[in-house]
Each structure stands twice: as structure tokens, then as C-alpha cells.
GROMACS .gro file of C-alpha atoms in nm:
model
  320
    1UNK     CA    1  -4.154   6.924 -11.843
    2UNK     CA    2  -4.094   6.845 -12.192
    3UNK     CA    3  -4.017   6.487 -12.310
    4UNK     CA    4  -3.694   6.474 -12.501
    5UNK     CA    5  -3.778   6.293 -12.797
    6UNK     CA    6  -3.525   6.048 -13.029
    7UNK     CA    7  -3.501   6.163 -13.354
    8UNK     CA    8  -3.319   5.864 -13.448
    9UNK     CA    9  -3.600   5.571 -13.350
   10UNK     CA   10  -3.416   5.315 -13.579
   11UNK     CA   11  -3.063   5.400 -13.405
   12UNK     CA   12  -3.253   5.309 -13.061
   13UNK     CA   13  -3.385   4.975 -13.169
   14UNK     CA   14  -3.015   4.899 -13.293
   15UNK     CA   15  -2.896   4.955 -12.953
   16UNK     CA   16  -3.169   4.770 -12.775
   17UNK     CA   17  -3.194   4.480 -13.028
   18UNK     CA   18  -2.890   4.382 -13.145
   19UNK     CA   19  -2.844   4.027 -13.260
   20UNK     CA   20  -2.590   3.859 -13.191
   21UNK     CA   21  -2.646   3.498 -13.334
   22UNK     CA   22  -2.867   3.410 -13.644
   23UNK     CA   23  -3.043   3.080 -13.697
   24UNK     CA   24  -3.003   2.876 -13.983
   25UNK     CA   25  -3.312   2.667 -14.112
   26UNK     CA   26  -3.139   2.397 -14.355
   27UNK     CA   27  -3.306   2.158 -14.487
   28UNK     CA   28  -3.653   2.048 -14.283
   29UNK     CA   29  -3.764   1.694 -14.236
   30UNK     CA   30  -3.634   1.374 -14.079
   31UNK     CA   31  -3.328   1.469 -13.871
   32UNK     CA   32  -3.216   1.117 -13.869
   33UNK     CA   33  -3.236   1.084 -14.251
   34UNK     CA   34  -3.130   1.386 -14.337
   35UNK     CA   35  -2.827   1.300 -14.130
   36UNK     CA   36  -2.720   0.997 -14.255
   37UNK     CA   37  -2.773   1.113 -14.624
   38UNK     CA   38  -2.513   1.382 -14.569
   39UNK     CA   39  -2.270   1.190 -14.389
   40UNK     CA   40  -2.237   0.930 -14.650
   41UNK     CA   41  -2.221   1.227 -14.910
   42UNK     CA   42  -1.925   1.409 -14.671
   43UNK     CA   43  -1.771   1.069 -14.668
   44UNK     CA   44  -1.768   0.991 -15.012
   45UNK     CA   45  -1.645   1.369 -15.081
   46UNK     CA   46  -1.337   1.271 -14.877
   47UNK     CA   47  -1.256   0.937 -15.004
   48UNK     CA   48  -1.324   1.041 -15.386
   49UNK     CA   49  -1.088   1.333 -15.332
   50UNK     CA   50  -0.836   1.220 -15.168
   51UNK     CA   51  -0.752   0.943 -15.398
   52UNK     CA   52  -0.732   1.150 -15.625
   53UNK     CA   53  -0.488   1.383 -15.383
   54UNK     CA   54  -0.270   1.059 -15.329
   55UNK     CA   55  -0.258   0.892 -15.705
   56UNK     CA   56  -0.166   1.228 -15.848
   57UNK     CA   57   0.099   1.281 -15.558
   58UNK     CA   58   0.274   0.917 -15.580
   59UNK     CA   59   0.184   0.786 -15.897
   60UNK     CA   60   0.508   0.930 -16.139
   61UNK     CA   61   0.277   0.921 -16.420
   62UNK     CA   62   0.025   1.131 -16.321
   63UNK     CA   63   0.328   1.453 -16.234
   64UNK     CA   64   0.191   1.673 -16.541
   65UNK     CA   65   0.080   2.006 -16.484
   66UNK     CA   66  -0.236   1.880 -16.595
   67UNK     CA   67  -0.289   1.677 -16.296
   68UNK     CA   68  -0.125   1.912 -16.028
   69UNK     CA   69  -0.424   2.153 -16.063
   70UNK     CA   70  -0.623   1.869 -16.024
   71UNK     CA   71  -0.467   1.763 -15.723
   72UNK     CA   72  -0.485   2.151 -15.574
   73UNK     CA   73  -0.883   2.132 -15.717
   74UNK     CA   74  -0.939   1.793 -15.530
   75UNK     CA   75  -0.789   1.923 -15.178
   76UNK     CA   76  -0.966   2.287 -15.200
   77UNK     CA   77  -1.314   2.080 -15.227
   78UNK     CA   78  -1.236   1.876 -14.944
   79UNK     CA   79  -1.180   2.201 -14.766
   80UNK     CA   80  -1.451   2.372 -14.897
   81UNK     CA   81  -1.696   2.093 -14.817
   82UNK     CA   82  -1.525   2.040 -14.438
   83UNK     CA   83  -1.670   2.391 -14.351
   84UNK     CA   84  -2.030   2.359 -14.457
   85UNK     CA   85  -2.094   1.952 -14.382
   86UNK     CA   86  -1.997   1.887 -14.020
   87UNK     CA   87  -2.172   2.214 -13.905
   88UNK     CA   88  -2.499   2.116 -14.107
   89UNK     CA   89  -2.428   1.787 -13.951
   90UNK     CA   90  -2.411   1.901 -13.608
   91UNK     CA   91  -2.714   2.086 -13.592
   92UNK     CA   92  -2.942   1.794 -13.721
   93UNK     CA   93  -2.797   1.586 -13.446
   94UNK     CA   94  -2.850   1.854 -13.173
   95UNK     CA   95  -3.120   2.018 -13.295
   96UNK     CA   96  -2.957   2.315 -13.255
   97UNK     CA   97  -2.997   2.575 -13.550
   98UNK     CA   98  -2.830   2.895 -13.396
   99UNK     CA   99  -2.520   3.036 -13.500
  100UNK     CA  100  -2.277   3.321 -13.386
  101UNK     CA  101  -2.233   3.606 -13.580
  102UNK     CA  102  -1.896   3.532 -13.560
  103UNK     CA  103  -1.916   3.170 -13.673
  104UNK     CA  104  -2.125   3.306 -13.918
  105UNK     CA  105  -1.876   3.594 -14.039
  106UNK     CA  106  -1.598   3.306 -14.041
  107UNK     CA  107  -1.790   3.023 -14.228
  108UNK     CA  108  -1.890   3.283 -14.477
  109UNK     CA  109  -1.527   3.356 -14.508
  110UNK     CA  110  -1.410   3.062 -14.590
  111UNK     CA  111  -1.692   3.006 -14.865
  112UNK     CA  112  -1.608   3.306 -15.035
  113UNK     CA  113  -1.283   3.275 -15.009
  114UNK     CA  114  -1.238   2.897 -15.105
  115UNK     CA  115  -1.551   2.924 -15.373
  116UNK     CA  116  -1.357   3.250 -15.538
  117UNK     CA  117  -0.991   3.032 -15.540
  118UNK     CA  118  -1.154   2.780 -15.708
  119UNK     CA  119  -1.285   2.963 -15.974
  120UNK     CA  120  -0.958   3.109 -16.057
  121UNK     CA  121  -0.809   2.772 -16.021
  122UNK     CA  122  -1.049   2.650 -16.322
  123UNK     CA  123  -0.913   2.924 -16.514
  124UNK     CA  124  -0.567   2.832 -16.432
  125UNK     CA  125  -0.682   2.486 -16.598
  126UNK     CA  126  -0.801   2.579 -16.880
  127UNK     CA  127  -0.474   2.791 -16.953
  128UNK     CA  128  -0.279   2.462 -16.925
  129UNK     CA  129  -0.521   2.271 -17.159
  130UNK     CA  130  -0.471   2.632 -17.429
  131UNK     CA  131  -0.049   2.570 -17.353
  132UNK     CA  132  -0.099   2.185 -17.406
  133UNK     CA  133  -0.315   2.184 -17.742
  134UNK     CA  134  -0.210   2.496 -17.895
  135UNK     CA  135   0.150   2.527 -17.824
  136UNK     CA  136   0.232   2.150 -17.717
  137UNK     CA  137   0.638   2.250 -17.821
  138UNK     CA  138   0.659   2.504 -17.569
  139UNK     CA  139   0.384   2.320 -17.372
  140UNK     CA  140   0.629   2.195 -17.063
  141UNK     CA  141   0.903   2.505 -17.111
  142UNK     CA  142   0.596   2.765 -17.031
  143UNK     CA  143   0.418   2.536 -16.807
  144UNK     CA  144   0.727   2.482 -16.543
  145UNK     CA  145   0.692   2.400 -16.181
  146UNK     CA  146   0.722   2.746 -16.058
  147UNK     CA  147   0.457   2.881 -16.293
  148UNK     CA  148   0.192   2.629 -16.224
  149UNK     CA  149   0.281   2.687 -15.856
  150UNK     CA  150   0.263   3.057 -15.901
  151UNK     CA  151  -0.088   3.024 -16.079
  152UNK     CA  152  -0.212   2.809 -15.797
  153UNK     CA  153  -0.095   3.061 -15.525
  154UNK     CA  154  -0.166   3.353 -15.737
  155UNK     CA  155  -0.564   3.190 -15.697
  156UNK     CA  156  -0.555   3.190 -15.335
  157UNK     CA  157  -0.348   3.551 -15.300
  158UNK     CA  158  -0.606   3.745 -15.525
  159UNK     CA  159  -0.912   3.602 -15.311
  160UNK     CA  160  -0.771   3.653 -14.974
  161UNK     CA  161  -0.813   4.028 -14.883
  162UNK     CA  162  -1.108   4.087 -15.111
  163UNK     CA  163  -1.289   3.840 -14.911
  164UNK     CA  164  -1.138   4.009 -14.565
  165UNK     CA  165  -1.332   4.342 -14.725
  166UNK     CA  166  -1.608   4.145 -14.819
  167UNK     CA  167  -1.669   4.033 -14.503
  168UNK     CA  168  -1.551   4.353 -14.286
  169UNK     CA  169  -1.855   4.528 -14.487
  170UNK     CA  170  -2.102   4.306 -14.417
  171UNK     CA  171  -2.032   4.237 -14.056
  172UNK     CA  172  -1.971   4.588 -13.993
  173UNK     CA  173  -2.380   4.615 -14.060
  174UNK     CA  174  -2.637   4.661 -13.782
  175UNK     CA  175  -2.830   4.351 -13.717
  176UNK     CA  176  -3.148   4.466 -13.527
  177UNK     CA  177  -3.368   4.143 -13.607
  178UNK     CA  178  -3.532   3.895 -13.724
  179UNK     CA  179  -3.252   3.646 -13.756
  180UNK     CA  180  -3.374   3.385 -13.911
  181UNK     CA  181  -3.169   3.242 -14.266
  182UNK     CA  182  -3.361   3.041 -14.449
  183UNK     CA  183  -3.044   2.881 -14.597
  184UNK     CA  184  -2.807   2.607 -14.421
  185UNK     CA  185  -2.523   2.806 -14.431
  186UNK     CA  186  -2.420   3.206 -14.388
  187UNK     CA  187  -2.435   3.316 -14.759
  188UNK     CA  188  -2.428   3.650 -14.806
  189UNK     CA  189  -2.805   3.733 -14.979
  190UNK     CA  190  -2.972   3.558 -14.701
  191UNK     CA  191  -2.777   3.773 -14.479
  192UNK     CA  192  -2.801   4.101 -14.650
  193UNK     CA  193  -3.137   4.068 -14.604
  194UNK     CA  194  -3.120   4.054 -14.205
  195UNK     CA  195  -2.941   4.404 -14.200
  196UNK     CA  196  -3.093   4.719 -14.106
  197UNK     CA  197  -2.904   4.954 -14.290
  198UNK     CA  198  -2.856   5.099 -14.627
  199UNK     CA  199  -2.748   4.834 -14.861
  200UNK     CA  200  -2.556   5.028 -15.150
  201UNK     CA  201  -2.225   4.991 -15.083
  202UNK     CA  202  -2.264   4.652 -14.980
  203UNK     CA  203  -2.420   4.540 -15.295
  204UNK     CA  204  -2.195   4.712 -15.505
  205UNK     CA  205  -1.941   4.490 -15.366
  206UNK     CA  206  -2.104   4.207 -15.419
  207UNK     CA  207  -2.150   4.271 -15.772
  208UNK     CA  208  -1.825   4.412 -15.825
  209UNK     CA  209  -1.702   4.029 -15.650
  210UNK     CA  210  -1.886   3.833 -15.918
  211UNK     CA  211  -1.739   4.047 -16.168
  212UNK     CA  212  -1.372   3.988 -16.056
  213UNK     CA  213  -1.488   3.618 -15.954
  214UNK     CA  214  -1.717   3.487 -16.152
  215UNK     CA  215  -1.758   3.698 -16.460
  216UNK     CA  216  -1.363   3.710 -16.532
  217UNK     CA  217  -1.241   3.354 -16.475
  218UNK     CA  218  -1.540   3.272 -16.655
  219UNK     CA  219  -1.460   3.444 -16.994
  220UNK     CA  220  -1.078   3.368 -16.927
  221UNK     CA  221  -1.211   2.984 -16.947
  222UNK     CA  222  -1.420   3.108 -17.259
  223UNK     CA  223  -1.118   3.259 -17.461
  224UNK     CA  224  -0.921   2.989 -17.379
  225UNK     CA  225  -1.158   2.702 -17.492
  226UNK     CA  226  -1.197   2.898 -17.815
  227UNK     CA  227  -0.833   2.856 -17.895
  228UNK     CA  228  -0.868   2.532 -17.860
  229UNK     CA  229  -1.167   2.432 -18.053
  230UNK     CA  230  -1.008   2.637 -18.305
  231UNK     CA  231  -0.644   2.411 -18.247
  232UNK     CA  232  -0.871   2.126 -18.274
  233UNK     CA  233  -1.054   2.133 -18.576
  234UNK     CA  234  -0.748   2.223 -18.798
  235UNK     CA  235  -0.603   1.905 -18.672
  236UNK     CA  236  -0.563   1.677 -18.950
  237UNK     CA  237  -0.612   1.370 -18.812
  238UNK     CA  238  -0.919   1.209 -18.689
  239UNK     CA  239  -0.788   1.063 -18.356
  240UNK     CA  240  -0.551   1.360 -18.286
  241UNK     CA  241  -0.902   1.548 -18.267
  242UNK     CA  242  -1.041   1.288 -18.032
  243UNK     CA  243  -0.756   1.281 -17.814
  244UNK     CA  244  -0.743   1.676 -17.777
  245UNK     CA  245  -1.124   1.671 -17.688
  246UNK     CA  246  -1.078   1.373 -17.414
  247UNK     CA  247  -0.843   1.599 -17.258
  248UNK     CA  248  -1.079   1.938 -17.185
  249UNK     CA  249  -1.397   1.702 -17.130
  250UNK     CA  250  -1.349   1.621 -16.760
  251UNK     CA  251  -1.289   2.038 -16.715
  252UNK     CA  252  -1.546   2.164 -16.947
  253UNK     CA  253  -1.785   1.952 -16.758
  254UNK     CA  254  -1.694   2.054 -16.377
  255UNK     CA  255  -1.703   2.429 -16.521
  256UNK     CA  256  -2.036   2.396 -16.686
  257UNK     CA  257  -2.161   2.272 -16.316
  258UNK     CA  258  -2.007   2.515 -16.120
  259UNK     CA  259  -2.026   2.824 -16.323
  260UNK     CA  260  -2.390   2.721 -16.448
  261UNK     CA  261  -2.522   2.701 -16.029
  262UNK     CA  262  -2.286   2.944 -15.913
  263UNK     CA  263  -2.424   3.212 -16.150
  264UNK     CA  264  -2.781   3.123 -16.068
  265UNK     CA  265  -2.701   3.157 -15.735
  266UNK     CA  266  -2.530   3.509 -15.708
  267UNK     CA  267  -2.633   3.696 -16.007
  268UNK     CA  268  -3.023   3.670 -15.860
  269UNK     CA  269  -2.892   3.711 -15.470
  270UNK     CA  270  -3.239   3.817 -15.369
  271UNK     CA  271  -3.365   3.497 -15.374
  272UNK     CA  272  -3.141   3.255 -15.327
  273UNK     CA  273  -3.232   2.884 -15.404
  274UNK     CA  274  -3.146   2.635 -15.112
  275UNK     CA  275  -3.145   2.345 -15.378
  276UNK     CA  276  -2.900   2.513 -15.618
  277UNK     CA  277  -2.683   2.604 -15.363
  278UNK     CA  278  -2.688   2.272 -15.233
  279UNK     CA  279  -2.557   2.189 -15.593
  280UNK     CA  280  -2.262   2.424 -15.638
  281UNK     CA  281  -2.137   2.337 -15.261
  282UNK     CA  282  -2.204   1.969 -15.191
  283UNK     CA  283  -2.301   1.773 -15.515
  284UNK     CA  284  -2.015   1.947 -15.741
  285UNK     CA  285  -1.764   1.831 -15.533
  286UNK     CA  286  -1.905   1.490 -15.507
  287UNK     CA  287  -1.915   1.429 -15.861
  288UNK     CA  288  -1.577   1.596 -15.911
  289UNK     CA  289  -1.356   1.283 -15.853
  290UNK     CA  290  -1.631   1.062 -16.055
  291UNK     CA  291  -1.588   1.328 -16.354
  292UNK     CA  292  -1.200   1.324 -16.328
  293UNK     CA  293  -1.198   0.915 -16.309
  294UNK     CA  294  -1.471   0.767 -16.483
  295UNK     CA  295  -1.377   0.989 -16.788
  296UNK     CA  296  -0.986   0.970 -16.731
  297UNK     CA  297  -0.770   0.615 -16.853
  298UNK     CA  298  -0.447   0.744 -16.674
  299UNK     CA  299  -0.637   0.804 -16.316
  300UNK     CA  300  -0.775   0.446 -16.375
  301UNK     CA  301  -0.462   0.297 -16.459
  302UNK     CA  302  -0.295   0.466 -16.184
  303UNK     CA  303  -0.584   0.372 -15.955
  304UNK     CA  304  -0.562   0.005 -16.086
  305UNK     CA  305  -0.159   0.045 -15.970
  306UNK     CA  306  -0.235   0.222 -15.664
  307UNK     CA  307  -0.406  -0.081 -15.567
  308UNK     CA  308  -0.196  -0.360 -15.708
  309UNK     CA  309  -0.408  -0.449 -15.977
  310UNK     CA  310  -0.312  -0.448 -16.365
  311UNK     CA  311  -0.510  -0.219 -16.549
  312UNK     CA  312  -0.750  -0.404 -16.798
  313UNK     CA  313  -0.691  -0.203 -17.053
  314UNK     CA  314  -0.430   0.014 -17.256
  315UNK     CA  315  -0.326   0.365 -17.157
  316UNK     CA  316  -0.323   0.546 -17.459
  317UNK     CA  317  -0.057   0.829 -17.471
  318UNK     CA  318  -0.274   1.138 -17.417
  319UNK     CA  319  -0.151   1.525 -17.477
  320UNK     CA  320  -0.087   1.616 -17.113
   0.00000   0.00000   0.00000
């Protein structure tokens, strides 16, 4: 008798090796430390921003367009953070590294979808600094409450079903082993790399997401900031100049650390770098609220009221 033979060998190891959970490495070393170093970071992330979340909600001062994208930017890190930290948390104190595909398919969709908001939120920002330095007249009639509010939802409504396709492609691969990520969360190059199936489609997606997400905001933020160098250096006066560049510092410096780790990150996905990621997704928004304060009179002063203190020095009127 003749042995039927499959002509489809890769098809059989699909069936008979399917994974269904991947484990995620992190970081290796002390458990204990490790721990304790990223509680106190996760901590700090959620104290820093939500000050800033409460001044910029109750202070009457701080109601500017200016700072309500600040106040969407603070509460989208908190979010952003909540869904890497207490799982990378939870598996140092367990010991436990495995995860679901589908709490991998739902943490990455959150990351995608929260990391591509933000990025149109930053270019939302830097449209309101272009309306408030180069057409401060018509600054407060074109930036009104329902535009601003339309530009923050209009961040969140373009991410939402590209990231539902995103993710629909890439779960829709066969997973046939190993399943090991050497990452500490479910990023998509790591997990590209798992699959046992043609690639094409899926990375022409992904490249056709950093385009829409990455490479547009980013030269949206460019245009704008041309504009208003350009604004700036026909100003006249001396202190007009300094004022108009104290009030695009704080953003150009949280773009330059996003963008900058973001695009090392994705635009060389075959080798992702656990320390850069680490950056864009944990440090960022720890320094966020430091970058917005520390460089910011009005968030002190309103900290210094917040608190029933008098601030100890004068708010200077600012273009907002």
C-alpha cells in the first residue's frame, strides 16, 4: 500500500504546533531591583502627570488651548504607561514571563493605538503654537473649544481602526514556534519574527503605519515650526523673540525625544533595541511633566497655588 504523503509539511506543523502564548524576556537581572526601580518610575509617571491633569483642569489660568493638549498629552501617557508597567511588574514578582496571544494581541493594541494618538496629538500642538505666534489676532477665534476638541478626538478617531487592521493582520498569522520575545512587551518586530508565514503584506502595513504615523505628524510638526522660526525672527523686539521661543521649547523638546526613539525603533523593526524602546515608552513619559514644569512659570505658579503657596516669583504674560 502506498503511503499518502503531505505535500504541505509546513501546513502540518501549523496544525500540530500552534502556539498559543509567547514569552516575554524583559529585562534580566535582580527581580527584586528591577522591581522596585520600575515601581517608583510607574509611580512618579502618575503623580507627575496627574498634577499636571488637575492644575490645568482647576487652575483658571492655565484654560488656554495651549494647556488643554497638554492636559489630553499628560492623561494619554498615564494610559499608555498603565498598559506596559503593571504587566512588566507582575511578571518580575511572579516570575512568570508567559503571555496569551490574546493579551498579547490586546497590549499591542493599545500601544499602537495610544503611541499613534499621541503622535498626532503633538502635531495638534504644534498647530496651536503656528495659530498662537503667527496669527496671535485670530489666535483664540480659530483655536475655539470645539476645534481643539475636534483635533484631540480627530487623534484618537484616525488611529482607532488602522490599529484594529493592524492587529487583525498580524494575529491572523500562523504561530508554529519558537515563542520566545526578546522584548518586555508585544511589539510588533519581535513578533513578526515568531510567524511562519509570508511577511509581505504584513510589512507593507507596517511601513505604510509609520508613514501615516510617524512620517506625517512628523513633517506636519516640521512645517509648522518653520512658520514659526520664520514669525520669530522678524519680530522686532528682543524679548518678544524670547518669549515666542519659551513657548515651543517644552514641545520641541518632548518631540525631539519621542520622534528621535520612536523612529529608531520602527524604521529598523528587524532589530529592535530593548533600551530604546524602554526610552520612547517609560522614560518619555517620565520626563514629560518635568519638561512641561521645570521649563514652564505658569505651571509653577499654578502649582505654587495649587498648593497654597505664593509663587516666588513673577508670572510673566506669555503668548498662549
Amino acid at each position: 500500500m502506498v503511503q499518502k504523503v503531505d505535500s504541505d509539511p509546513g501546513r502540518h506543523m501549523q496544525n500540530q504546533s500552534a502556539v498559543e502564548e509567547f514569552i516575554l524576556l524583559g529585562f534580566q537581572g535582580q527581580p527584586a531591583l528591577l522591581f522596585t526601580a520600575f515601581l517608583t518610575i510607574y509611580l512618579a509617571i502618575l503623580l507627575g502627570n496627574g498634577l499636571i491633569l488637575v492644575v490645568t483642569t482647576c487652575d483658571s489660568a492655565l484654560r488656554t488651548p495651549m494647556y488643554f493638549f497638554l492636559r489630553n498629552l499628560s492623561g494619554l501617557e498615564i494610559c499608555y504607561t498603565s498598559v506596559l508597567l503593571p504587566k512588566m511588574m507582575a511578571n518580575l514578582v511572579t516570575g512568570d514571563l508567559t503571555i496569551s496571544l490574546q493579551a498579547c494581541a490586546t497590549q499591542m493594541f493599545f500601544i499602537l493605538f495610544l503611541g499613534a494618538t499621541e503622535c498626532f496629538l503633538l502635531a495638534a500642538m504644534a498647530y496651536d503654537r503656528y495659530l498662537a505666534i503667527c496669527l496671535p489676532l485670530r489666535y483664540m477665534m480659530i483655536m475655539n473649544h470645539r476645534v481643539r476638541a475636534r483635533l484631540v478626538a480627530g487623534s484618537f478617531a484616525i488611529s482607532f481602526p488602522v490599529q484594529l487592521v493592524q492587529i487583525g493582520l498580524i494575529f491572523s498569522l500562523p504561530f508554529c514556534g519558537p515563542n520566545v520575545i526578546d522584548d518586555f512587551f508585544c511589539d510588533i518586530p519581535p513578533v513578526l519574527n515568531l510567524a511562519c508565514a509570508d511577511l509581505f503584506l504584513n510589512e507593507l502595513a507596517v511601513y505604510l503605519e509609520n508613514v501615516l504615523f510617524v512620517i506625517v505628524p512628523f513633517f506636519l510638526i516640521l512645517a509648522s515650526y518653520v512658520y514659526i522660526t520664520r514669525t520669530i525672527l522678524r519680530m522686532p523686539s528682543k524679548t518678544g523673540r524670547q518669549k515666542a521661543f519659551s513657548t515651543c521649547s517644552s514641545h520641541i523638546t518632548v518631540v525631539s525625544l519621542f520622534y528621535g526613539s520612536a523612529m529608531l525603533v520602527y524604521l529598523q523593526p528587524k532589530t529592535p533595541d530593548k533600551v530604546v524602546s524602554l526610552l520612547y515608552t517609560i522614560i518619555i513619559p517620565l520626563c514629560n511633566p518635568l519638561i512641561y514644569t521645570l521649563r514652564n512659570r505658569e505651571v509653577k505658579a499654578a502649582l505654587s497655588r495649587l498648593f497654597g503657596r505664593k509663587p516666588s516669583f513673577e508670572v510673566s504674560s506669555e503668548i498662549t
